[in-house]
mmCIF file of C-alpha atoms in Angstrom:
data_model
loop_
_atom_site.group_PDB
_atom_site.id
_atom_site.type_symbol
_atom_site.label_atom_id
_atom_site.label_comp_id
_atom_site.label_asym_id
_atom_site.label_seq_id
_atom_site.Cartn_x
_atom_site.Cartn_y
_atom_site.Cartn_z
ATOM 1 C CA MET A 1 44.643 78.677 39.209
ATOM 2 C CA GLY A 2 43.746 82.082 37.863
ATOM 3 C CA GLN A 3 45.845 83.911 35.327
ATOM 4 C CA PRO A 4 48.740 85.533 37.226
ATOM 5 C CA ARG A 5 49.782 89.119 36.742
ATOM 6 C CA LEU A 6 53.171 88.975 35.062
ATOM 7 C CA HIS A 7 56.023 91.369 34.586
ATOM 8 C CA LEU A 8 58.653 90.565 31.983
ATOM 9 C CA VAL A 9 62.313 91.514 32.366
ATOM 10 C CA ASN A 10 63.829 91.975 28.914
ATOM 11 C CA ARG A 11 67.591 91.786 28.652
ATOM 12 C CA GLY A 12 67.706 93.636 25.345
ATOM 13 C CA HIS A 13 66.337 96.959 26.466
ATOM 14 C CA VAL A 14 65.611 99.123 29.463
ATOM 15 C CA VAL A 15 62.027 99.425 30.617
ATOM 16 C CA LEU A 16 61.337 103.048 31.584
ATOM 17 C CA TRP A 17 64.913 103.883 32.609
ATOM 18 C CA ALA A 18 66.706 100.826 34.048
ATOM 19 C CA ALA A 19 63.655 99.138 35.597
ATOM 20 C CA VAL A 20 60.509 100.783 36.858
ATOM 21 C CA VAL A 21 60.436 100.159 40.557
ATOM 22 C CA ALA A 22 57.669 102.555 41.519
ATOM 23 C CA LEU A 23 54.851 104.176 39.642
ATOM 24 C CA ILE A 24 53.066 106.618 41.922
ATOM 25 C CA VAL A 25 49.932 108.351 40.782
ATOM 26 C CA ALA A 26 48.693 111.034 43.170
ATOM 27 C CA GLY A 27 46.630 114.139 42.448
ATOM 28 C CA GLY A 28 47.044 113.639 38.721
ATOM 29 C CA VAL A 29 50.863 113.656 39.000
ATOM 30 C CA VAL A 30 52.780 110.605 37.821
ATOM 31 C CA ALA A 31 56.171 110.131 39.481
ATOM 32 C CA LEU A 32 58.780 107.612 38.380
ATOM 33 C CA THR A 33 61.618 106.535 40.626
ATOM 34 C CA ARG A 34 64.861 104.918 39.562
ATOM 35 C CA PRO A 35 66.303 102.009 41.602
ATOM 36 C CA SER A 36 69.444 102.623 43.611
ATOM 37 C CA ALA A 37 72.637 100.622 43.261
ATOM 38 C CA LEU A 38 71.886 98.557 46.358
ATOM 39 C CA GLY A 39 68.678 97.479 48.027
ATOM 40 C CA ALA A 40 67.523 100.067 50.554
ATOM 41 C CA PRO A 41 67.929 99.091 54.200
ATOM 42 C CA ALA A 42 64.812 98.314 56.168
ATOM 43 C CA ILE A 43 63.578 101.128 58.384
ATOM 44 C CA ALA A 44 64.486 100.344 61.983
ATOM 45 C CA ARG A 45 61.487 100.358 64.287
ATOM 46 C CA ALA A 46 61.154 99.188 67.869
ATOM 47 C CA ALA A 47 59.357 95.863 68.038
ATOM 48 C CA ALA A 48 60.172 94.314 71.396
ATOM 49 C CA PRO A 49 57.573 94.454 74.182
ATOM 50 C CA ALA A 50 58.321 96.203 77.445
ATOM 51 C CA SER A 51 58.575 92.747 79.000
ATOM 52 C CA PHE A 52 58.488 89.360 77.299
ATOM 53 C CA THR A 53 55.798 86.732 77.795
ATOM 54 C CA HIS A 54 57.026 83.252 78.749
ATOM 55 C CA PRO A 55 56.559 80.739 77.284
ATOM 56 C CA GLY A 56 56.191 82.783 74.155
ATOM 57 C CA VAL A 57 58.191 81.262 71.316
ATOM 58 C CA SER A 58 55.647 79.627 69.006
ATOM 59 C CA ASP A 59 53.774 78.003 71.905
ATOM 60 C CA THR A 60 51.955 79.290 74.981
ATOM 61 C CA LYS A 61 50.262 77.503 77.847
ATOM 62 C CA GLN A 62 46.909 78.608 76.433
ATOM 63 C CA SER A 63 47.603 77.206 72.978
ATOM 64 C CA LEU A 64 48.866 73.906 74.369
ATOM 65 C CA ASP A 65 45.956 73.649 76.828
ATOM 66 C CA PHE A 66 43.649 73.731 73.809
ATOM 67 C CA VAL A 67 45.683 70.921 72.214
ATOM 68 C CA ARG A 68 45.551 68.855 75.399
ATOM 69 C CA GLN A 69 41.767 69.200 75.549
ATOM 70 C CA LYS A 70 41.433 68.023 71.948
ATOM 71 C CA ILE A 71 43.722 65.045 72.557
ATOM 72 C CA ASP A 72 41.726 64.041 75.639
ATOM 73 C CA ALA A 73 38.529 64.255 73.575
ATOM 74 C CA GLY A 74 40.002 62.082 70.802
ATOM 75 C CA ALA A 75 39.364 64.834 68.252
ATOM 76 C CA GLU A 76 41.083 65.044 64.876
ATOM 77 C CA PRO A 77 43.531 66.136 63.614
ATOM 78 C CA TRP A 78 45.041 66.389 67.099
ATOM 79 C CA LYS A 79 44.590 62.691 67.920
ATOM 80 C CA SER A 80 46.582 61.569 64.891
ATOM 81 C CA ALA A 81 49.123 64.367 65.262
ATOM 82 C CA PHE A 82 49.791 63.422 68.884
ATOM 83 C CA ALA A 83 50.140 59.741 67.990
ATOM 84 C CA GLN A 84 52.713 60.775 65.385
ATOM 85 C CA LEU A 85 54.615 62.822 67.963
ATOM 86 C CA LYS A 86 54.555 60.092 70.586
ATOM 87 C CA ALA A 87 55.768 57.407 68.147
ATOM 88 C CA SER A 88 58.665 59.479 66.861
ATOM 89 C CA PRO A 89 62.234 58.448 67.741
ATOM 90 C CA LEU A 90 62.660 62.060 68.822
ATOM 91 C CA ALA A 91 60.380 61.321 71.784
ATOM 92 C CA SER A 92 62.423 58.358 73.006
ATOM 93 C CA LEU A 93 63.378 58.547 76.674
ATOM 94 C CA SER A 94 66.426 56.398 75.932
ATOM 95 C CA ARG A 95 67.975 58.973 73.611
ATOM 96 C CA THR A 96 71.598 59.818 74.393
ATOM 97 C CA PRO A 97 72.834 63.324 73.526
ATOM 98 C CA LYS A 98 75.815 63.574 71.189
ATOM 99 C CA PRO A 99 77.328 67.028 71.692
ATOM 100 C CA ILE A 100 80.648 68.122 70.204
ATOM 101 C CA ALA A 101 82.599 71.348 70.582
ATOM 102 C CA ASP A 102 82.967 72.232 66.893
ATOM 103 C CA VAL A 103 79.981 71.384 64.697
ATOM 104 C CA GLN A 104 81.365 71.296 61.159
ATOM 105 C CA CYS A 105 78.816 71.538 58.352
ATOM 106 C CA GLY A 106 79.788 71.944 54.723
ATOM 107 C CA SER A 107 77.477 72.573 51.789
ATOM 108 C CA GLY A 108 74.542 70.205 51.979
ATOM 109 C CA SER A 109 75.860 69.201 55.421
ATOM 110 C CA LYS A 110 78.826 67.469 53.806
ATOM 111 C CA PRO A 111 80.905 66.902 55.809
ATOM 112 C CA ASP A 112 78.471 66.226 58.618
ATOM 113 C CA ILE A 113 80.483 66.432 61.807
ATOM 114 C CA GLY A 114 77.828 66.853 64.454
ATOM 115 C CA CYS A 115 75.324 68.588 62.168
ATOM 116 C CA THR A 116 72.576 65.970 62.172
ATOM 117 C CA ASP A 117 73.232 65.157 65.823
ATOM 118 C CA GLU A 118 72.845 68.788 66.855
ATOM 119 C CA ARG A 119 69.684 69.359 64.833
ATOM 120 C CA THR A 120 67.985 66.180 65.975
ATOM 121 C CA ASP A 121 68.998 66.582 69.621
ATOM 122 C CA ALA A 122 67.499 70.080 69.525
ATOM 123 C CA LEU A 123 64.336 68.775 67.874
ATOM 124 C CA ALA A 124 64.191 65.970 70.451
ATOM 125 C CA ALA A 125 64.455 68.499 73.283
ATOM 126 C CA TYR A 126 61.487 70.397 71.839
ATOM 127 C CA THR A 127 59.578 67.153 71.249
ATOM 128 C CA ASP A 128 60.201 66.113 74.849
ATOM 129 C CA ALA A 129 59.100 69.533 76.085
ATOM 130 C CA LEU A 130 55.806 69.111 74.257
ATOM 131 C CA MET A 131 55.385 65.554 75.547
ATOM 132 C CA SER A 132 56.007 66.711 79.096
ATOM 133 C CA TYR A 133 53.394 69.460 78.957
ATOM 134 C CA LEU A 134 50.771 67.472 77.059
ATOM 135 C CA THR A 135 51.066 64.300 79.195
ATOM 136 C CA GLY A 136 52.186 65.676 82.558
ATOM 137 C CA ASN A 137 55.048 63.182 82.589
ATOM 138 C CA GLU A 138 58.104 64.981 83.995
ATOM 139 C CA ALA A 139 60.415 62.265 82.653
ATOM 140 C CA TYR A 140 60.135 63.986 79.274
ATOM 141 C CA ALA A 141 61.090 67.350 80.753
ATOM 142 C CA ALA A 142 64.079 65.695 82.397
ATOM 143 C CA LYS A 143 65.138 64.237 79.052
ATOM 144 C CA ALA A 144 64.838 67.648 77.383
ATOM 145 C CA VAL A 145 67.000 69.097 80.153
ATOM 146 C CA GLU A 146 69.583 66.344 79.679
ATOM 147 C CA LEU A 147 69.853 67.182 75.976
ATOM 148 C CA MET A 148 70.037 70.939 76.507
ATOM 149 C CA ASP A 149 72.563 70.662 79.324
ATOM 150 C CA ALA A 150 74.838 68.348 77.358
ATOM 151 C CA TRP A 151 75.114 70.725 74.420
ATOM 152 C CA ALA A 152 75.358 73.839 76.594
ATOM 153 C CA ALA A 153 78.346 72.324 78.383
ATOM 154 C CA THR A 154 80.127 71.351 75.158
ATOM 155 C CA ILE A 155 79.509 73.330 71.983
ATOM 156 C CA ALA A 156 81.822 76.238 71.233
ATOM 157 C CA LYS A 157 81.253 77.034 67.567
ATOM 158 C CA HIS A 158 79.877 76.128 64.136
ATOM 159 C CA SER A 159 82.304 75.845 61.228
ATOM 160 C CA LEU A 160 82.430 75.534 57.416
ATOM 161 C CA SER A 161 80.137 76.942 54.746
ATOM 162 C CA ASN A 162 76.777 75.837 56.156
ATOM 163 C CA ALA A 163 77.551 77.148 59.641
ATOM 164 C CA PRO A 164 75.111 80.118 59.518
ATOM 165 C CA LEU A 165 72.196 77.958 58.404
ATOM 166 C CA GLN A 166 73.066 75.174 60.850
ATOM 167 C CA THR A 167 73.066 77.747 63.627
ATOM 168 C CA GLY A 168 69.578 78.772 62.555
ATOM 169 C CA TRP A 169 68.206 75.251 62.224
ATOM 170 C CA ALA A 170 69.338 74.195 65.680
ATOM 171 C CA GLY A 171 68.680 77.582 67.248
ATOM 172 C CA VAL A 172 64.983 77.492 66.360
ATOM 173 C CA SER A 173 64.450 74.240 68.259
ATOM 174 C CA TRP A 174 66.708 75.101 71.212
ATOM 175 C CA ALA A 175 64.761 78.312 71.820
ATOM 176 C CA ARG A 176 61.404 76.562 71.679
ATOM 177 C CA ALA A 177 62.540 73.757 73.969
ATOM 178 C CA GLY A 178 64.165 76.063 76.492
ATOM 179 C CA GLU A 179 61.182 78.407 76.625
ATOM 180 C CA LEU A 180 58.676 75.639 77.246
ATOM 181 C CA VAL A 181 60.659 73.665 79.820
ATOM 182 C CA ARG A 182 61.753 76.715 81.808
ATOM 183 C CA ALA A 183 58.182 78.029 82.041
ATOM 184 C CA THR A 184 56.289 74.804 82.667
ATOM 185 C CA SER A 185 58.579 72.426 84.571
ATOM 186 C CA THR A 186 60.667 72.270 87.742
ATOM 187 C CA ALA A 187 63.137 69.833 86.176
ATOM 188 C CA TRP A 188 65.734 72.454 85.173
ATOM 189 C CA PRO A 189 67.963 73.930 87.907
ATOM 190 C CA ALA A 190 68.679 77.647 87.635
ATOM 191 C CA PRO A 191 72.464 77.236 87.152
ATOM 192 C CA LYS A 192 71.875 74.935 84.199
ATOM 193 C CA GLN A 193 69.365 77.376 82.736
ATOM 194 C CA ALA A 194 72.046 80.060 82.979
ATOM 195 C CA GLN A 195 74.568 77.790 81.231
ATOM 196 C CA PHE A 196 72.086 77.212 78.399
ATOM 197 C CA ALA A 197 71.445 80.949 78.125
ATOM 198 C CA THR A 198 75.192 81.565 77.858
ATOM 199 C CA MET A 199 75.399 79.038 75.018
ATOM 200 C CA LEU A 200 72.612 80.786 73.128
ATOM 201 C CA ARG A 201 74.101 84.229 73.707
ATOM 202 C CA LYS A 202 77.669 83.368 72.768
ATOM 203 C CA VAL A 203 77.505 80.513 70.236
ATOM 204 C CA TYR A 204 74.233 81.223 68.423
ATOM 205 C CA LEU A 205 72.982 84.794 68.634
ATOM 206 C CA PRO A 206 76.020 86.664 67.203
ATOM 207 C CA ALA A 207 76.108 84.472 64.100
ATOM 208 C CA LEU A 208 72.341 84.745 63.623
ATOM 209 C CA LEU A 209 72.279 88.531 63.904
ATOM 210 C CA LYS A 210 75.212 88.869 61.511
ATOM 211 C CA GLY A 211 72.922 87.652 58.738
ATOM 212 C CA SER A 212 73.542 86.156 55.329
ATOM 213 C CA HIS A 213 73.511 87.176 51.688
ATOM 214 C CA ALA A 214 72.655 83.626 50.627
ATOM 215 C CA ASN A 215 69.277 82.406 49.376
ATOM 216 C CA GLY A 216 66.426 83.908 51.360
ATOM 217 C CA ASN A 217 65.533 80.783 53.323
ATOM 218 C CA TRP A 218 68.893 81.069 55.108
ATOM 219 C CA GLU A 219 68.329 84.489 56.605
ATOM 220 C CA LEU A 220 64.657 83.880 57.371
ATOM 221 C CA ILE A 221 65.511 80.688 59.276
ATOM 222 C CA MET A 222 68.341 82.504 61.033
ATOM 223 C CA THR A 223 65.936 85.321 61.913
ATOM 224 C CA ASP A 224 63.406 82.789 63.207
ATOM 225 C CA ALA A 225 66.085 81.466 65.561
ATOM 226 C CA ALA A 226 67.289 84.947 66.535
ATOM 227 C CA VAL A 227 63.791 86.075 67.505
ATOM 228 C CA GLY A 228 63.170 82.960 69.592
ATOM 229 C CA ILE A 229 66.529 83.191 71.338
ATOM 230 C CA SER A 230 66.005 86.900 72.027
ATOM 231 C CA VAL A 231 62.730 86.071 73.781
ATOM 232 C CA PHE A 232 64.405 83.375 75.873
ATOM 233 C CA LEU A 233 67.168 85.810 76.834
ATOM 234 C CA ASP A 234 64.801 88.781 77.397
ATOM 235 C CA ASP A 235 67.055 90.640 74.954
ATOM 236 C CA ARG A 236 65.046 93.530 73.563
ATOM 237 C CA ALA A 237 67.841 94.984 71.427
ATOM 238 C CA SER A 238 68.502 91.687 69.640
ATOM 239 C CA TYR A 239 64.773 91.146 69.185
ATOM 240 C CA ASP A 240 64.415 94.553 67.523
ATOM 241 C CA LYS A 241 67.385 93.876 65.265
ATOM 242 C CA ALA A 242 66.016 90.484 64.202
ATOM 243 C CA VAL A 243 62.552 91.866 63.452
ATOM 244 C CA ASN A 244 64.122 94.647 61.405
ATOM 245 C CA THR A 245 65.971 91.992 59.393
ATOM 246 C CA TRP A 246 62.642 90.213 58.856
ATOM 247 C CA ARG A 247 61.091 93.439 57.594
ATOM 248 C CA GLY A 248 63.799 93.755 54.988
ATOM 249 C CA ARG A 249 63.900 90.139 53.904
ATOM 250 C CA VAL A 250 60.234 89.159 53.590
ATOM 251 C CA PRO A 251 59.412 91.789 50.903
ATOM 252 C CA ALA A 252 62.517 90.628 49.053
ATOM 253 C CA TYR A 253 61.480 86.960 49.239
ATOM 254 C CA VAL A 254 57.949 87.033 47.814
ATOM 255 C CA TYR A 255 56.938 89.122 44.802
ATOM 256 C CA VAL A 256 53.622 90.946 44.431
ATOM 257 C CA SER A 257 52.686 93.098 41.478
ATOM 258 C CA ALA A 258 52.672 96.236 43.634
ATOM 259 C CA ASP A 259 56.485 95.904 43.710
ATOM 260 C CA GLY A 260 56.647 96.991 40.077
ATOM 261 C CA ALA A 261 58.465 95.356 37.202
ATOM 262 C CA LEU A 262 61.098 93.734 39.407
ATOM 263 C CA PRO A 263 61.166 92.097 42.838
ATOM 264 C CA LYS A 264 62.488 94.066 45.747
ATOM 265 C CA ALA A 265 66.139 93.589 46.589
ATOM 266 C CA ALA A 266 67.193 92.407 50.018
ATOM 267 C CA PRO A 267 68.893 95.140 52.064
ATOM 268 C CA GLY A 268 72.544 95.432 51.155
ATOM 269 C CA MET A 269 72.199 93.380 47.976
ATOM 270 C CA PRO A 270 72.254 94.642 44.346
ATOM 271 C CA ASP A 271 68.923 95.619 42.837
ATOM 272 C CA ASP A 272 69.894 95.963 39.187
ATOM 273 C CA ARG A 273 67.971 93.853 36.697
ATOM 274 C CA ASP A 274 70.651 91.263 35.926
ATOM 275 C CA ALA A 275 71.539 90.712 39.568
ATOM 276 C CA LEU A 276 67.903 90.199 40.541
ATOM 277 C CA VAL A 277 67.196 87.772 37.715
ATOM 278 C CA LYS A 278 70.257 85.747 38.685
ATOM 279 C CA TYR A 279 69.288 85.794 42.366
ATOM 280 C CA TRP A 280 65.783 84.629 41.481
ATOM 281 C CA HIS A 281 67.282 81.551 39.786
ATOM 282 C CA ARG A 282 67.073 82.975 36.255
ATOM 283 C CA GLN A 283 63.333 83.678 36.431
ATOM 284 C CA THR A 284 62.417 86.604 34.153
ATOM 285 C CA LYS A 285 58.644 86.806 34.604
ATOM 286 C CA PHE A 286 57.133 87.620 37.970
ATOM 287 C CA ALA A 287 53.639 86.801 39.230
ATOM 288 C CA ASP A 288 51.934 87.419 42.563
ATOM 289 C CA GLY A 289 53.208 84.859 45.075
ATOM 290 C CA LEU A 290 56.359 83.848 43.208
ATOM 291 C CA ALA A 291 59.247 83.449 45.668
ATOM 292 C CA GLN A 292 62.955 84.004 45.282
ATOM 293 C CA GLU A 293 63.592 80.240 45.473
ATOM 294 C CA THR A 294 60.561 78.965 43.549
ATOM 295 C CA CYS A 295 62.715 78.035 40.579
ATOM 296 C CA ARG A 296 65.258 76.371 42.833
ATOM 297 C CA ASP A 297 62.724 74.053 44.449
ATOM 298 C CA PHE A 298 59.587 74.249 46.553
ATOM 299 C CA GLY A 299 61.262 72.642 49.575
ATOM 300 C CA HIS A 300 63.650 75.515 50.215
ATOM 301 C CA THR A 301 60.849 77.950 49.369
ATOM 302 C CA GLY A 302 58.656 76.331 52.012
ATOM 303 C CA TRP A 303 61.408 76.758 54.562
ATOM 304 C CA GLY A 304 61.598 80.480 53.835
ATOM 305 C CA LEU A 305 57.836 80.922 54.052
ATOM 306 C CA VAL A 306 57.384 78.998 57.290
ATOM 307 C CA ALA A 307 60.334 80.719 58.961
ATOM 308 C CA ALA A 308 58.753 84.077 58.119
ATOM 309 C CA SER A 309 55.489 82.810 59.627
ATOM 310 C CA HIS A 310 57.234 81.668 62.801
ATOM 311 C CA VAL A 311 58.629 85.156 63.384
ATOM 312 C CA ALA A 312 55.184 86.672 62.881
ATOM 313 C CA GLU A 313 53.671 84.121 65.262
ATOM 314 C CA THR A 314 56.161 84.848 68.030
ATOM 315 C CA ALA A 315 55.639 88.592 67.558
ATOM 316 C CA LYS A 316 51.894 88.047 67.918
ATOM 317 C CA LEU A 317 52.367 86.044 71.127
ATOM 318 C CA GLN A 318 54.562 88.847 72.482
ATOM 319 C CA GLY A 319 51.854 91.442 71.865
ATOM 320 C CA GLY A 320 52.945 92.892 68.528
ATOM 321 C CA PRO A 321 53.870 94.275 66.097
ATOM 322 C CA ASP A 322 51.422 92.739 63.623
ATOM 323 C CA LEU A 323 53.922 91.088 61.300
ATOM 324 C CA PHE A 324 51.208 88.819 59.937
ATOM 325 C CA GLY A 325 49.425 91.958 58.782
ATOM 326 C CA GLU A 326 52.594 93.419 57.293
ATOM 327 C CA MET A 327 53.172 90.374 55.076
ATOM 328 C CA ARG A 328 49.551 89.354 54.498
ATOM 329 C CA ASP A 329 49.361 89.958 50.741
ATOM 330 C CA ARG A 330 52.710 88.315 50.116
ATOM 331 C CA MET A 331 52.236 85.266 52.309
ATOM 332 C CA VAL A 332 48.692 84.455 51.211
ATOM 333 C CA ALA A 333 49.676 84.846 47.557
ATOM 334 C CA ALA A 334 52.779 82.690 48.035
ATOM 335 C CA LEU A 335 50.980 79.842 49.776
ATOM 336 C CA GLU A 336 48.144 79.813 47.261
ATOM 337 C CA PHE A 337 50.564 80.030 44.311
ATOM 338 C CA HIS A 338 52.752 77.130 45.413
ATOM 339 C CA ALA A 339 49.962 74.986 46.849
ATOM 340 C CA GLY A 340 48.181 75.085 43.504
ATOM 341 C CA TYR A 341 51.177 73.568 41.744
ATOM 342 C CA ASP A 342 51.747 71.053 44.532
ATOM 343 C CA LEU A 343 48.149 69.957 43.944
ATOM 344 C CA GLY A 344 48.877 69.322 40.273
ATOM 345 C CA ALA A 345 48.152 72.516 38.342
ATOM 346 C CA ALA A 346 49.815 72.565 34.930
ATOM 347 C CA VAL A 347 53.138 74.371 34.950
ATOM 348 C CA PRO A 348 53.266 77.147 32.308
ATOM 349 C CA SER A 349 56.336 77.572 30.170
ATOM 350 C CA TRP A 350 57.083 81.019 31.626
ATOM 351 C CA LEU A 351 57.537 79.557 35.115
ATOM 352 C CA CYS A 352 61.016 78.126 35.715
ATOM 353 C CA GLY A 353 61.224 77.067 32.077
ATOM 354 C CA GLY A 354 58.170 74.850 32.576
ATOM 355 C CA LYS A 355 59.926 72.649 35.142
ATOM 356 C CA ILE A 356 59.477 72.856 38.903
ATOM 357 C CA LYS A 357 60.497 70.712 41.864
ATOM 358 C CA LYS A 358 57.350 70.386 43.949
ATOM 359 C CA GLY A 359 56.973 69.622 47.656
ATOM 360 C CA LEU A 360 56.529 72.521 50.085
ATOM 361 C CA GLY A 361 56.801 70.243 53.095
ATOM 362 C CA PRO A 362 55.153 70.623 56.548
ATOM 363 C CA VAL A 363 54.994 74.423 56.369
ATOM 364 C CA LEU A 364 51.344 75.436 56.057
ATOM 365 C CA GLU A 365 49.738 75.290 59.491
ATOM 366 C CA THR A 366 50.914 78.470 61.210
ATOM 367 C CA ALA A 367 50.092 80.873 58.387
ATOM 368 C CA TYR A 368 46.857 79.096 57.427
ATOM 369 C CA ASN A 369 45.634 79.146 61.019
ATOM 370 C CA ARG A 370 46.257 82.869 61.285
ATOM 371 C CA TYR A 371 45.022 84.047 57.916
ATOM 372 C CA HIS A 372 42.143 81.683 57.218
ATOM 373 C CA ASN A 373 40.930 80.381 60.581
ATOM 374 C CA GLN A 374 41.402 83.574 62.591
ATOM 375 C CA LEU A 375 41.057 86.313 59.971
ATOM 376 C CA GLY A 376 38.761 84.622 57.447
ATOM 377 C CA VAL A 377 41.009 85.037 54.398
ATOM 378 C CA PRO A 378 39.979 82.604 51.619
ATOM 379 C CA MET A 379 42.837 80.150 50.939
ATOM 380 C CA PRO A 380 41.268 77.268 48.979
ATOM 381 C CA GLN A 381 44.482 75.873 47.468
ATOM 382 C CA THR A 382 46.237 75.840 50.826
ATOM 383 C CA ALA A 383 43.217 74.206 52.463
ATOM 384 C CA ALA A 384 43.160 71.461 49.842
ATOM 385 C CA LEU A 385 46.876 70.781 50.266
ATOM 386 C CA LEU A 386 46.515 70.698 54.051
ATOM 387 C CA ALA A 387 43.777 68.091 53.748
ATOM 388 C CA ARG A 388 46.194 65.907 51.783
ATOM 389 C CA THR A 389 49.232 66.333 53.998
ATOM 390 C CA ARG A 390 48.018 66.421 57.610
ATOM 391 C CA PRO A 391 49.341 65.700 60.147
ATOM 392 C CA ALA A 392 52.531 67.683 59.590
ATOM 393 C CA GLY A 393 55.453 65.880 61.204
ATOM 394 C CA THR A 394 59.112 66.893 61.232
ATOM 395 C CA ASP A 395 61.654 67.624 58.529
ATOM 396 C CA ASN A 396 64.556 66.688 60.871
ATOM 397 C CA HIS A 397 65.934 70.203 60.473
ATOM 398 C CA PHE A 398 63.820 72.781 62.320
ATOM 399 C CA LEU A 399 60.139 71.944 61.713
ATOM 400 C CA ALA A 400 58.166 69.751 64.080
ATOM 401 C CA TRP A 401 54.557 68.881 64.903
ATOM 402 C CA GLU A 402 52.821 72.008 63.626
ATOM 403 C CA THR A 403 49.472 70.321 62.962
ATOM 404 C CA LEU A 404 49.478 69.380 66.629
ATOM 405 C CA THR A 405 50.482 72.794 67.940
ATOM 406 C CA HIS A 406 48.923 75.191 65.425
ATOM 407 C CA GLY A 407 46.395 73.335 63.301
ATOM 408 C CA ASP A 408 42.973 74.980 63.732
ATOM 409 C CA ASN A 409 44.080 76.355 67.117
ATOM 410 C CA PRO A 410 42.198 79.532 68.134
ATOM 411 C CA ASN A 411 44.719 80.204 70.925
ATOM 412 C CA ALA A 412 47.830 79.984 68.730
#
């Protein structure tokens, strides 16, 4: 890896006022701006299309038709990725849904009262939706409907400290499953679709749009779910609100040197030096691609990055705005930065005290397909890590089968 550009936060003195956040040179005039007490709110801009495209949450008929052609041809990596999907317990037609009214999830999902059951039933519904479309076997669509109907008729709320994140984890998969089955199958009666929509609108969407001041992966996953659910519900106002949250959170999650001496603060959160260093897990030097949770572990960092990519992907499928373009420098730098260390690059002493917890997880395909395959951006570290880790399976939380659906897919 090349030598990163670093900025050092010194506790013992103030660097050009409290912390130089912007250095603007224009027409020979140098202007310095002082940070405010709280992170500035993102500028609200309309993002929703005049009408939504269905299915249009992560997958489309065109993208999955490409996958089906590759599977029929026995081409890799789709052949292996489909075999992985088909062999998963999530694809079992004998699965029995396990809904409960109050899903209670504490820190680290302890206690786990319905948490794993909800997440995996939602993932199974999405898995079955994919199986139905890719094989033409309506039994899988019927199983997805059984899972969605059972939870829609039962769940009333999420409780305890992990409730916001749990709502996001499950919400991502419910939206994907519902979108695909509703648009591609006749197995789901309209009254049951309406019941499912009511569940999403009442149990999930309010909590997701409320947001979180926790680590960045929380709000990005919650935003991923909110965007998908808004598409399913044809809810333009909620879609705009979720995208605006994304626009505030992504710049606050990944640092680039253009940010200045300090990372950007998330909207509504303190942006003074000490608060930012604490929020960035005591990291005091910042390099292009470093993420807010890098020094926590790469697994949570990967979740934040892939959730941001999912939102950009859905926005692209809905005809804009170009969120991939808005976060291009940050996302490419972040994937290359972390992939290099996952591949074995020596960890310098300035980074997390010289100790990192590697393992991004199955999070690379969507962003790599967009930036490298479709836009031609060089991403050698990410490419090398993909070659080692394909096919991407599931994390049993909210990620599933992205080599199959997005790997080298020109229609995704």
